[in-house]
PDB file of C-alpha atoms in Angstrom:
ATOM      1  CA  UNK A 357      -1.611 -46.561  -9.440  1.00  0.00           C
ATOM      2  CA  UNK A 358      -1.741 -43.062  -7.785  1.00  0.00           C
ATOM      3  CA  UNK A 359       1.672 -42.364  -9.100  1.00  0.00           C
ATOM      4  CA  UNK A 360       0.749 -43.213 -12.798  1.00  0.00           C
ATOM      5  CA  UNK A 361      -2.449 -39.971 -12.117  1.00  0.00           C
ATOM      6  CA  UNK A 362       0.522 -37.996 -11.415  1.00  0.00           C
ATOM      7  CA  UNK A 363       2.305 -38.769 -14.034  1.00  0.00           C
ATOM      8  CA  UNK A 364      -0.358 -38.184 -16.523  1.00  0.00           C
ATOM      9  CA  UNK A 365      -1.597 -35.016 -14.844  1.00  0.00           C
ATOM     10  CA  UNK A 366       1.626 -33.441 -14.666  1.00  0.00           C
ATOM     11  CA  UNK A 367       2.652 -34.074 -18.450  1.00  0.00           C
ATOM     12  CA  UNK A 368      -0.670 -32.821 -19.058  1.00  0.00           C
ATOM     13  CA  UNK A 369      -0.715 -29.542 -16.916  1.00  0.00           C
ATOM     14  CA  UNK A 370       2.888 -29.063 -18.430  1.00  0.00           C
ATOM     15  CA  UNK A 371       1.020 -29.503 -22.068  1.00  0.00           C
ATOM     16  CA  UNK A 372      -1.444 -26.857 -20.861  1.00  0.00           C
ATOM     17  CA  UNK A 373       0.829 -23.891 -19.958  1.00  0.00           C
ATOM     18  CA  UNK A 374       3.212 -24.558 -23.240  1.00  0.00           C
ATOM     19  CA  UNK A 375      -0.026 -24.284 -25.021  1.00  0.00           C
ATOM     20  CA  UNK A 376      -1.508 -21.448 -23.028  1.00  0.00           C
ATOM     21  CA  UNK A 377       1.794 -19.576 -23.462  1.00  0.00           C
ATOM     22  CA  UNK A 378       2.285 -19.881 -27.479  1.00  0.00           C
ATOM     23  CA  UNK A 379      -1.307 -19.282 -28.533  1.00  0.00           C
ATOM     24  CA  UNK A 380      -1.840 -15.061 -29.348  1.00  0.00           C
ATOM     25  CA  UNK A 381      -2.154 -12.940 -26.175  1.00  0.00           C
ATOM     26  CA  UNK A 382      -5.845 -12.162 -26.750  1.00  0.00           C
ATOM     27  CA  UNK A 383      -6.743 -16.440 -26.558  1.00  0.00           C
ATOM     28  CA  UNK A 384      -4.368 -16.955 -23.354  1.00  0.00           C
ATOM     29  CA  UNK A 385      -6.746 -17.890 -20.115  1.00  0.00           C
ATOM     30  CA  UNK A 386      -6.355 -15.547 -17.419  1.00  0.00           C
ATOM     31  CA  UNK A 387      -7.985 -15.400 -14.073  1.00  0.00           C
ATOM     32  CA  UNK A 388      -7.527 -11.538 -13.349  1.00  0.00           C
ATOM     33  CA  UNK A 389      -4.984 -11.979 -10.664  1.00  0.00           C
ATOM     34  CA  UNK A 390      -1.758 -10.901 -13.324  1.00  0.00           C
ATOM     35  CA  UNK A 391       0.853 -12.821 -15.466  1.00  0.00           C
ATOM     36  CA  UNK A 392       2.989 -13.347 -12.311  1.00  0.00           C
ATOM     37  CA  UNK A 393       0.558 -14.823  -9.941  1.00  0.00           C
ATOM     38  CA  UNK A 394      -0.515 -16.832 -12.705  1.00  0.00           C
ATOM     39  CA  UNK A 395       2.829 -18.076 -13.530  1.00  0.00           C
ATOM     40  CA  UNK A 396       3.964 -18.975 -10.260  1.00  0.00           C
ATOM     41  CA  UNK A 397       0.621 -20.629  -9.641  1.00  0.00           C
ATOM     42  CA  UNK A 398       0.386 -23.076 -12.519  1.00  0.00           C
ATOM     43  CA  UNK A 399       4.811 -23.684 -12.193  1.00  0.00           C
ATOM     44  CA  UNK A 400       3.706 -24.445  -8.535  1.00  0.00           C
ATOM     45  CA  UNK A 401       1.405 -26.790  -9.227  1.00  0.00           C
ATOM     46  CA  UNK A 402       3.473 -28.436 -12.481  1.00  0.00           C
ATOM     47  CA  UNK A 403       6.180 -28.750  -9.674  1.00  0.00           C
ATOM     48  CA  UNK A 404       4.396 -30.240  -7.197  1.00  0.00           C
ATOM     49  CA  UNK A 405       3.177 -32.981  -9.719  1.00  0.00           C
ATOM     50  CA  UNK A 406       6.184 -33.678 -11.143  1.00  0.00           C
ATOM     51  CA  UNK A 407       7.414 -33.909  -7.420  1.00  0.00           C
ATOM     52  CA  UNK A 408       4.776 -36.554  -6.765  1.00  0.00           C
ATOM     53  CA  UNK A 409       5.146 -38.315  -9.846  1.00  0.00           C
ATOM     54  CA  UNK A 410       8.890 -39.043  -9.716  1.00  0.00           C
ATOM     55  CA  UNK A 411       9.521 -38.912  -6.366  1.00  0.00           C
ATOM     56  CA  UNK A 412      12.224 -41.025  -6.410  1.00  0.00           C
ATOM     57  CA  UNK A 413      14.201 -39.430  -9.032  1.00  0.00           C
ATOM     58  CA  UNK A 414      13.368 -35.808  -8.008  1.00  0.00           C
ATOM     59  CA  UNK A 415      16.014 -34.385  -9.925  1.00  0.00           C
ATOM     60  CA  UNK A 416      14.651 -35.728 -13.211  1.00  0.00           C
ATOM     61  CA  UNK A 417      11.280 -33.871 -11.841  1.00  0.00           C
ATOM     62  CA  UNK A 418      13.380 -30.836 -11.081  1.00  0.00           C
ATOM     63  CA  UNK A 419      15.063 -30.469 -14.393  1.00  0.00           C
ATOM     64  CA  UNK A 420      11.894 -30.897 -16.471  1.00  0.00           C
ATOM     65  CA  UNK A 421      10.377 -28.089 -14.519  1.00  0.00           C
ATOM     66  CA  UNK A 422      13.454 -25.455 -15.386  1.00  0.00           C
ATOM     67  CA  UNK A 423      13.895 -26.162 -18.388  1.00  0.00           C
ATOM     68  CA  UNK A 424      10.129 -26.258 -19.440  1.00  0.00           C
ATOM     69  CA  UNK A 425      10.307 -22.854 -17.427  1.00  0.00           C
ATOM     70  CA  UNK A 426      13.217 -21.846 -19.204  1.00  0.00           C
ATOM     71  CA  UNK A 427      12.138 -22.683 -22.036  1.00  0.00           C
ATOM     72  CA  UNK A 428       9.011 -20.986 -22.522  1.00  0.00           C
ATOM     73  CA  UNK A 429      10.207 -17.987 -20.682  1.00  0.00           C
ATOM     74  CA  UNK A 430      11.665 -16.628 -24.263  1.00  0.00           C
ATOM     75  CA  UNK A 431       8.020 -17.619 -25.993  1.00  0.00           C
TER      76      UNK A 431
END
């Protein structure tokens, strides 16, 4: 059951920062701290979720969190 939160949270969360990062720079939340922090924050988080969610198949988890990363690095 507690694996099935993760799941949801972390697809969710990942959701979140695609949406946070393709909406115009003047809507994007920020909490002050800089785009790094921020970055590193929420991809720590996403990561950690993921981690959680498929822990036995941590490379799937892995690979979504790169390329999602990757992906939205060009954006």
């Amino acid at each position: 059951m507690l694996r099935a939160v993760f799941k949801i949270t972390a697809w969710l969360l990942l959701i979140a920062i695609i949406a946070a990062t393709i909406v115009p720079i003047g809507m994007r939340p920020h909490s002050g701290l800089g785009p790094e922090p921020e970055r590193v924050a929420a991809f720590l988080v996403v990561g950690l979720l993921f981690g959680l969610a498929y822990d036995r198949n941590w490379i799937l988890a892995l690979s979504v969190v790169i390329v999602a990363g990757l992906g939205i690095a060009d954006a």
